[in-house]
Amino acid sequence: MRILAIGDIHGCSIALDSLLAAVVPQPEDKIITLGDYVDRGPDTKGVIDRLIALHATGQLIPLRGNHEQIMLNSRADGKLLAWLSWGGKATLASYAVSGNEGTLQDIPESHWDFLENKCVNWYETDKHFFVHADAEPNLPLGEQPEFVLFWGPSDRPSPHFSGKTMVYGHDTQESGIPLNLGYAICIDTWPDGNGWLTCLDVTSGKVWQANQAGQQRQLLIDR
């Protein structure tokens, strides 16, 4: 069984399809997506469609990122301006009925349910734990503040008292190369910009990457 972590997707369905084609997930694999599925990129709707289908197989553990939280908050309080300024316009456009720019009402209830009820704040295995942005180093995962899990700061996280390696996103690596600190690995490699979407096999250190042009490549990081 492989434990596969996928970084911030941000509406990049072409990169996601290409990445999954390269990885070829097997039924016994566990796939953890680190959040930020929505906003900025052109096809949030397509990304969520694919994640819902993958979740139905029992393989996917989807985390929630700060962009999902902003989107959910906007629906709850009706205040869209903050979300739209963070890339929400691209999300609404991907759901738009022909002839408009998209509204919250265009988003199917199944997608809201996925974001609100199927996504979790963190996940852990024997040797690793997975969060969107960061974790307080001296707190158990179950006691982490949501603000830290979703927002960080994550530019230079500290080792966690558990001794487990933290796998996270959120902190964009514009080089396209994952940041490996030994005790923490960041795999947000900017697919919605000029970078790549990354999948990391946390056991072997093997990395697959794909971009919005459909290109693929592989790397290896020290474990």
Backbone as numpy.savetxt, mean C-alpha at the origin, in Angstrom:
# Nx Ny Nz CAx CAy CAz Cx Cy Cz
5.83 -21.53 1.40 4.99 -20.33 1.40 5.86 -19.08 1.40
5.56 -18.17 0.48 6.24 -16.88 0.47 5.40 -15.84 1.20
6.07 -14.93 1.88 5.41 -13.77 2.47 5.82 -12.57 1.64
4.86 -12.03 0.90 5.12 -11.01 -0.11 4.50 -9.68 0.31
5.31 -8.66 0.38 4.82 -7.32 0.73 4.86 -6.43 -0.50
3.78 -5.68 -0.73 3.69 -4.77 -1.87 3.53 -3.35 -1.35
4.33 -2.44 -1.89 4.33 -1.06 -1.43 3.19 -0.23 -1.97
3.24 1.06 -1.73 2.18 2.01 -2.11 1.88 1.89 -3.60
0.59 1.73 -3.94 0.16 1.50 -5.33 -0.35 2.79 -5.98
-1.10 3.58 -5.27 -1.57 4.90 -5.72 -2.20 4.87 -7.12
-3.19 4.00 -7.31 -3.97 4.04 -8.54 -3.25 3.52 -9.77
-2.13 2.85 -9.61 -1.32 2.40 -10.75 -1.65 0.95 -11.09
-2.78 0.74 -11.75 -3.25 -0.62 -12.03 -2.38 -1.34 -13.06
-1.81 -0.61 -14.01 -0.94 -1.25 -15.00 0.29 -1.83 -14.30
0.89 -1.04 -13.43 2.05 -1.52 -12.68 1.67 -2.70 -11.80
0.49 -2.66 -11.17 0.05 -3.76 -10.31 -0.14 -5.03 -11.11
-0.80 -4.94 -12.26 -0.99 -6.13 -13.10 0.34 -6.71 -13.54
1.25 -5.84 -13.96 2.56 -6.29 -14.42 3.36 -6.92 -13.28
3.25 -6.33 -12.10 3.96 -6.87 -10.94 3.45 -8.26 -10.57
2.14 -8.42 -10.52 1.57 -9.72 -10.17 1.91 -10.77 -11.22
1.99 -10.36 -12.48 2.38 -11.29 -13.54 3.82 -11.76 -13.36
4.67 -10.88 -12.85 6.07 -11.24 -12.61 6.23 -12.13 -11.38
5.48 -11.82 -10.34 5.59 -12.55 -9.07 4.95 -13.93 -9.15
3.85 -14.04 -9.89 3.07 -15.28 -10.03 2.71 -15.83 -8.65
1.83 -15.15 -7.90 1.46 -15.64 -6.57 0.88 -17.05 -6.63
1.31 -17.87 -5.69 0.83 -19.24 -5.55 -0.23 -19.30 -4.45
-1.09 -20.33 -4.48 -2.18 -20.39 -3.50 -1.71 -20.33 -2.05
-0.52 -20.83 -1.78 -0.03 -20.86 -0.40 0.66 -19.57 0.02
0.88 -18.65 -0.90 1.56 -17.39 -0.58 0.66 -16.46 0.23
1.29 -15.65 1.07 0.59 -14.59 1.79 1.05 -13.25 1.21
0.08 -12.39 0.84 0.39 -11.11 0.23 -0.09 -10.00 1.16
0.83 -9.14 1.58 0.47 -8.00 2.43 0.69 -6.72 1.64
-0.38 -5.98 1.40 -0.26 -4.68 0.74 -0.25 -3.60 1.81
0.61 -2.61 1.64 0.93 -1.68 2.73 0.09 -0.41 2.74
-0.98 -0.36 1.95 -1.84 0.82 1.96 -1.50 1.82 0.88
-2.27 2.91 0.85 -2.18 3.93 -0.20 -2.44 3.31 -1.57
-3.62 2.74 -1.71 -4.08 2.19 -2.99 -4.68 3.28 -3.86
-5.15 4.34 -3.22 -5.96 5.36 -3.89 -5.13 6.62 -4.16
-5.72 7.52 -4.98 -5.20 8.87 -5.22 -3.97 8.89 -6.14
-3.81 10.04 -6.78 -2.66 10.39 -7.62 -2.63 9.66 -8.95
-2.55 8.34 -8.94 -2.50 7.58 -10.19 -3.84 7.55 -10.89
-3.88 7.00 -12.13 -5.06 7.15 -12.98 -6.19 6.16 -12.73
-5.97 5.08 -11.97 -6.98 4.02 -11.95 -7.17 3.42 -10.56
-7.54 4.26 -9.61 -7.87 3.75 -8.28 -8.96 2.68 -8.35
-9.99 2.91 -9.15 -11.07 1.93 -9.27 -10.54 0.57 -9.68
-9.69 0.54 -10.69 -9.13 -0.73 -11.14 -8.27 -1.40 -10.09
-7.51 -0.62 -9.34 -6.68 -1.17 -8.27 -7.55 -1.82 -7.21
-8.59 -1.12 -6.77 -9.47 -1.68 -5.73 -10.20 -2.91 -6.24
-10.64 -2.90 -7.49 -11.26 -4.09 -8.07 -10.32 -5.29 -7.96
-9.08 -5.11 -8.30 -8.11 -6.20 -8.27 -7.84 -6.66 -6.84
-7.75 -5.73 -5.91 -7.48 -6.11 -4.53 -8.67 -6.84 -3.91
-9.87 -6.43 -4.24 -11.05 -7.14 -3.74 -11.06 -8.58 -4.24
-10.74 -8.77 -5.51 -10.69 -10.12 -6.07 -9.60 -10.95 -5.40
-8.46 -10.35 -5.14 -7.36 -11.06 -4.48 -7.71 -11.38 -3.03
-8.40 -10.46 -2.37 -8.82 -10.69 -0.99 -9.79 -11.87 -0.90
-10.59 -12.05 -1.92 -11.57 -13.14 -1.92 -10.90 -14.52 -1.96
-9.64 -14.59 -2.40 -8.92 -15.86 -2.43 -8.39 -16.25 -1.06
-8.39 -15.31 -0.11 -7.84 -15.56 1.21 -6.35 -15.30 1.32
-5.72 -14.88 0.22 -4.27 -14.64 0.24 -3.90 -13.25 0.73
-4.77 -12.29 0.53 -4.42 -10.88 0.72 -4.72 -10.39 2.13
-3.73 -9.71 2.71 -3.93 -8.95 3.94 -3.67 -7.49 3.59
-4.74 -6.70 3.40 -4.56 -5.30 3.00 -4.48 -4.37 4.21
-3.43 -3.57 4.26 -3.33 -2.55 5.29 -3.98 -1.26 4.81
-4.29 -0.41 5.75 -4.85 0.91 5.44 -3.75 1.96 5.54
-3.72 2.88 4.56 -2.75 3.96 4.58 -3.40 5.30 4.87
-2.59 6.34 4.94 -3.14 7.66 5.25 -4.08 8.15 4.15
-3.84 7.77 2.90 -4.73 8.23 1.84 -6.11 7.58 1.93
-6.17 6.31 2.31 -7.48 5.68 2.53 -8.20 6.35 3.70
-7.43 6.68 4.75 -8.06 7.29 5.92 -8.62 8.67 5.59
-7.88 9.46 4.82 -8.39 10.77 4.40 -9.66 10.61 3.57
-9.67 9.64 2.68 -10.84 9.39 1.83 -12.05 8.99 2.67
-11.84 8.09 3.63 -12.93 7.66 4.51 -13.43 8.82 5.37
-12.52 9.63 5.86 -12.92 10.79 6.66 -13.75 11.77 5.84
-13.39 11.94 4.58 -14.13 12.85 3.71 -15.55 12.38 3.49
-15.70 11.07 3.37 -17.07 10.54 3.22 -17.86 10.75 4.51
-17.21 10.56 5.66 -17.91 10.66 6.94 -18.34 12.08 7.27
-17.47 13.06 6.96 -17.80 14.43 7.36 -18.22 15.32 6.20
-18.16 14.79 4.97 -18.59 15.57 3.81 -17.64 16.68 3.40
-16.47 16.73 4.03 -15.49 17.78 3.71 -14.43 17.20 2.77
-14.56 17.54 1.49 -13.73 16.90 0.46 -12.45 17.65 0.15
-12.35 18.91 0.53 -11.26 19.76 0.05 -9.89 19.18 0.39
-9.70 18.74 1.63 -8.40 18.20 2.03 -8.05 16.97 1.21
-9.03 16.07 1.04 -8.77 14.86 0.26 -8.45 15.19 -1.18
-9.23 16.08 -1.79 -9.00 16.43 -3.19 -7.60 17.00 -3.39
-7.11 17.75 -2.41 -5.78 18.35 -2.53 -4.67 17.32 -2.36
-5.01 16.14 -1.84 -4.04 15.07 -1.65 -4.10 14.02 -2.75
-4.80 14.32 -3.84 -4.86 13.38 -4.95 -6.22 12.76 -5.16
-7.21 13.21 -4.38 -8.55 12.64 -4.49 -9.23 12.90 -5.81
-8.84 13.97 -6.51 -9.45 14.25 -7.81 -9.22 13.09 -8.78
-8.03 12.53 -8.77 -7.73 11.40 -9.65 -8.55 10.18 -9.26
-8.77 9.99 -7.97 -9.60 8.87 -7.52 -11.03 9.02 -8.02
-11.63 10.18 -7.80 -13.01 10.40 -8.26 -13.11 10.25 -9.77
-12.12 10.74 -10.51 -12.15 10.64 -11.96 -12.16 9.19 -12.42
-11.51 8.31 -11.68 -11.47 6.90 -12.08 -12.82 6.21 -11.91
-13.68 6.78 -11.08 -15.02 6.23 -10.86 -16.09 6.97 -11.66
-15.71 8.04 -12.33 -16.70 8.96 -12.91 -17.59 8.29 -13.94
-18.86 8.59 -13.84 -19.81 8.25 -14.90 -19.54 9.22 -16.04
-19.68 8.73 -17.26 -19.37 9.55 -18.44 -20.03 10.93 -18.34
-19.21 11.96 -18.52 -19.76 13.31 -18.54 -19.59 14.07 -17.25
-19.02 13.45 -16.19 -18.75 14.23 -14.98 -17.39 13.88 -14.41
-16.98 14.60 -13.39 -15.65 14.42 -12.81 -15.65 13.40 -11.68
-16.79 12.81 -11.41 -16.87 11.81 -10.37 -17.32 12.40 -9.04
-18.11 11.65 -8.32 -18.58 12.04 -7.00 -18.43 10.85 -6.06
-18.59 11.10 -4.77 -18.53 10.00 -3.81 -19.59 8.95 -4.10
-20.71 9.39 -4.65 -21.81 8.47 -4.94 -21.47 7.51 -6.08
-20.48 7.85 -6.90 -20.07 6.96 -7.99 -19.24 5.77 -7.49
-18.75 5.86 -6.27 -17.90 4.79 -5.73 -18.78 3.68 -5.18
-18.64 2.43 -5.67 -19.53 1.35 -5.21 -19.36 1.05 -3.73
-20.44 0.61 -3.13 -20.41 0.30 -1.70 -19.39 -0.80 -1.39
-19.19 -1.72 -2.33 -18.21 -2.78 -2.11 -16.80 -2.23 -1.94
-16.51 -1.12 -2.60 -15.19 -0.50 -2.47 -15.06 0.21 -1.13
-16.11 0.91 -0.71 -16.09 1.51 0.63 -15.93 0.44 1.70
-16.64 -0.67 1.54 -16.56 -1.75 2.52 -15.15 -2.32 2.60
-14.51 -2.48 1.45 -13.14 -2.98 1.44 -12.22 -2.04 2.22
-12.30 -0.75 1.94 -11.41 0.22 2.57 -11.66 0.35 4.07
-12.93 0.29 4.46 -13.29 0.53 5.86 -13.24 -0.73 6.71
-13.64 -1.85 6.15 -13.84 -3.06 6.96 -12.88 -4.21 6.67
-12.29 -4.22 5.50 -11.38 -5.32 5.16 -9.92 -4.95 5.41
-9.61 -3.67 5.32 -8.23 -3.22 5.56 -7.95 -3.15 7.06
-6.73 -3.48 7.43 -6.32 -3.48 8.83 -5.17 -2.49 9.01
-4.86 -2.17 10.26 -3.85 -1.15 10.55 -2.43 -1.69 10.58
-2.27 -2.98 10.86 -0.95 -3.59 10.93 -1.09 -5.11 10.84
0.04 -5.76 10.60 0.07 -7.22 10.54 1.46 -7.66 10.98
1.56 -8.83 11.60 2.88 -9.32 12.01 3.01 -10.82 11.78
4.26 -11.25 11.58 4.63 -12.65 11.51 5.69 -12.89 12.58
6.30 -14.06 12.56 7.29 -14.38 13.59 8.49 -13.44 13.57
8.88 -12.98 12.38 10.11 -12.20 12.26 9.91 -10.79 11.72
8.72 -10.48 11.23 8.48 -9.18 10.61 7.15 -8.60 11.10
7.04 -7.29 11.02 5.71 -6.68 11.12 5.58 -5.64 10.02
4.32 -5.36 9.67 4.01 -4.58 8.49 3.09 -3.43 8.88
3.48 -2.22 8.52 2.67 -1.03 8.77 2.76 -0.13 7.55
1.86 0.85 7.48 1.95 1.76 6.35 3.11 2.73 6.49
3.23 3.39 7.65 4.19 4.48 7.77 5.27 4.26 8.82
4.89 3.86 10.02 5.88 3.79 11.10 5.24 3.14 12.31
6.04 2.92 13.35 5.55 2.40 14.63 6.40 2.98 15.75
5.75 3.31 16.86 6.49 3.73 18.05 7.37 2.57 18.51
8.66 2.79 18.71 9.57 1.67 18.96 9.34 0.93 20.27
8.72 1.58 21.25 8.57 0.96 22.57 7.15 0.51 22.88
6.28 0.54 21.88 4.88 0.13 22.09 4.55 -1.13 21.30
3.77 -2.05 21.89 3.27 -3.19 21.12 2.40 -2.69 19.96
2.28 -3.51 18.94 1.52 -3.09 17.76 0.08 -2.77 18.10
-0.50 -3.52 19.01 -1.89 -3.29 19.39 -2.13 -2.00 20.14
-1.06 -1.33 20.57 -1.18 -0.07 21.30 -0.67 1.13 20.49
-0.38 0.93 19.22 0.18 2.01 18.40 -0.87 3.08 18.11
-0.51 4.36 18.20 -1.43 5.43 17.78 -1.66 5.35 16.27
-2.90 5.56 15.86 -3.20 5.51 14.43 -2.41 6.56 13.66
-2.21 7.72 14.25 -1.48 8.77 13.54 -0.08 8.29 13.16
0.58 7.58 14.05 1.93 7.08 13.76 1.87 5.99 12.69
0.92 5.08 12.79 0.80 4.00 11.81 0.54 4.53 10.41
-0.26 5.61 10.30 -0.64 6.13 8.99 0.28 7.22 8.47
0.87 8.00 9.37 1.59 9.20 8.96 3.07 9.21 9.32
3.48 8.42 10.29 4.88 8.44 10.69 5.13 9.41 11.83
6.32 10.01 11.92 7.34 10.15 10.86 8.07 8.83 10.56
8.42 8.65 9.29 9.05 7.39 8.90 10.36 7.58 8.15
10.90 8.82 8.10 12.11 9.03 7.32 13.30 8.28 7.89
13.30 8.05 9.19 14.37 7.26 9.81 13.81 6.57 11.05
13.03 5.49 10.87 12.41 4.83 12.02 13.46 4.22 12.94
13.05 4.01 14.18 13.93 3.38 15.17 13.63 1.89 15.25
14.60 1.08 15.67 14.34 -0.35 15.84 13.22 -0.59 16.85
12.37 -1.56 16.56 11.25 -1.89 17.45 11.73 -2.82 18.55
11.17 -2.65 19.74 11.62 -3.43 20.90 11.42 -4.93 20.71
10.50 -5.32 19.82 10.23 -6.74 19.58 11.39 -7.45 18.89
12.27 -6.68 18.27 13.35 -7.27 17.49 12.95 -7.67 16.09
11.67 -7.49 15.75 11.20 -7.84 14.41 11.55 -6.73 13.41
11.72 -7.13 12.16 11.98 -6.17 11.09 10.67 -5.52 10.66
10.66 -4.21 10.60 9.49 -3.47 10.14 9.54 -3.30 8.62
8.46 -3.67 7.95 8.31 -3.45 6.51 7.24 -2.38 6.34
7.58 -1.30 5.65 6.68 -0.15 5.60 6.76 0.55 4.25
5.83 1.50 4.04 5.81 2.31 2.83 5.81 3.78 3.22
4.99 4.57 2.52 4.70 5.97 2.87 5.84 6.94 2.57
7.06 6.56 2.89 8.22 7.44 2.72 8.81 7.20 1.33
8.41 8.02 0.36 8.71 7.76 -1.04 10.21 7.73 -1.32
10.65 6.62 -1.91 12.04 6.48 -2.36 12.08 6.79 -3.85
12.37 8.04 -4.19 12.32 8.46 -5.58 13.41 7.81 -6.43
14.39 7.20 -5.80 15.42 6.45 -6.53 14.85 5.19 -7.17
13.69 4.75 -6.68 13.12 3.49 -7.15 13.70 2.27 -6.47
14.60 2.49 -5.51 15.26 1.39 -4.80 14.75 1.34 -3.36
14.33 0.17 -2.87 13.90 0.08 -1.48 15.00 0.54 -0.52
14.57 1.15 0.59 15.50 1.59 1.63 15.62 0.48 2.66
16.82 -0.09 2.79 17.05 -1.19 3.71 17.91 -0.71 4.87
17.29 -0.57 6.04 18.01 -0.16 7.25 18.41 -1.34 8.11
18.11 -2.55 7.64 18.39 -3.75 8.42 17.23 -4.10 9.33
16.90 -3.22 10.24 15.78 -3.43 11.16 14.46 -2.91 10.59
14.52 -2.24 9.43 13.33 -1.71 8.77 13.61 -1.61 7.27
12.57 -1.88 6.46 12.71 -1.83 5.01 11.53 -1.05 4.45
11.82 0.03 3.72 10.78 0.83 3.08 10.66 0.44 1.62
9.43 0.11 1.18 9.23 -0.32 -0.21 8.24 0.58 -0.96
8.12 1.83 -0.52 7.39 2.81 -1.34 8.38 3.38 -2.35
8.28 2.95 -3.59 9.27 3.33 -4.61 8.63 4.10 -5.77
7.57 4.86 -5.48 7.08 5.94 -6.34 6.49 5.47 -7.68
5.56 4.53 -7.67 4.98 4.09 -8.95 4.16 5.15 -9.65
3.61 6.09 -8.88 2.79 7.15 -9.46 3.63 8.31 -9.98
4.94 8.23 -9.81 5.85 9.22 -10.36 6.66 8.60 -11.48
7.97 8.66 -11.34 8.85 8.05 -12.33 9.52 6.79 -11.79
8.91 6.20 -10.75 9.52 5.05 -10.10 8.84 3.74 -10.43
8.82 2.88 -9.43 8.38 1.50 -9.61 7.44 1.09 -8.47
6.61 0.10 -8.76 5.84 -0.59 -7.72 6.64 -1.81 -7.30
6.79 -1.99 -6.00 7.70 -3.00 -5.46 6.96 -4.09 -4.72
7.42 -5.34 -4.94 7.01 -6.49 -4.13 8.27 -7.11 -3.54
8.26 -7.31 -2.23 9.39 -7.88 -1.51 9.01 -9.22 -0.91
9.79 -10.26 -1.22 9.71 -11.52 -0.49 10.54 -11.34 0.77
9.89 -11.21 1.91 10.60 -10.80 3.13 11.55 -11.88 3.63
11.34 -13.12 3.22 12.21 -14.21 3.68 13.50 -14.27 2.88
13.39 -14.18 1.56 14.56 -14.33 0.69 15.26 -13.02 0.36
14.54 -11.89 0.48 15.08 -10.61 0.06 14.92 -10.34 -1.42
14.26 -11.23 -2.14 14.04 -11.01 -3.57 13.01 -9.91 -3.78
13.29 -9.05 -4.75 12.42 -7.91 -5.05 12.02 -7.97 -6.52
10.72 -7.84 -6.76 10.19 -7.65 -8.11 9.68 -6.22 -8.21
9.87 -5.61 -9.36 9.34 -4.27 -9.58 8.71 -4.16 -10.96
7.70 -3.31 -11.06 7.04 -3.02 -12.34 6.63 -1.56 -12.33
6.49 -0.99 -13.52 6.08 0.41 -13.60 4.88 0.58 -14.51
4.44 1.80 -14.66 3.23 2.09 -15.43 3.43 1.90 -16.94
4.67 1.73 -17.37 4.94 1.40 -18.77 4.90 -0.11 -19.00
4.65 -0.88 -17.92 4.61 -2.33 -18.02 5.97 -2.99 -17.96
7.01 -2.21 -17.69 8.36 -2.77 -17.57 8.51 -3.49 -16.24
9.39 -4.49 -16.23 9.65 -5.27 -15.02 11.15 -5.37 -14.78
11.52 -5.52 -13.52 12.91 -5.82 -13.18 12.95 -6.51 -11.83
14.09 -7.10 -11.50 14.28 -7.78 -10.23 15.54 -7.29 -9.54
15.48 -7.27 -8.21 16.60 -6.88 -7.37 16.73 -7.88 -6.24
17.79 -7.74 -5.46 17.96 -8.54 -4.25 18.49 -7.62 -3.16
17.86 -7.66 -2.00 18.36 -6.88 -0.87 18.89 -7.82 0.20
19.86 -7.36 0.96 20.46 -8.17 2.01 19.44 -8.45 3.10
19.41 -9.67 3.57 18.53 -10.06 4.65 19.35 -10.51 5.84
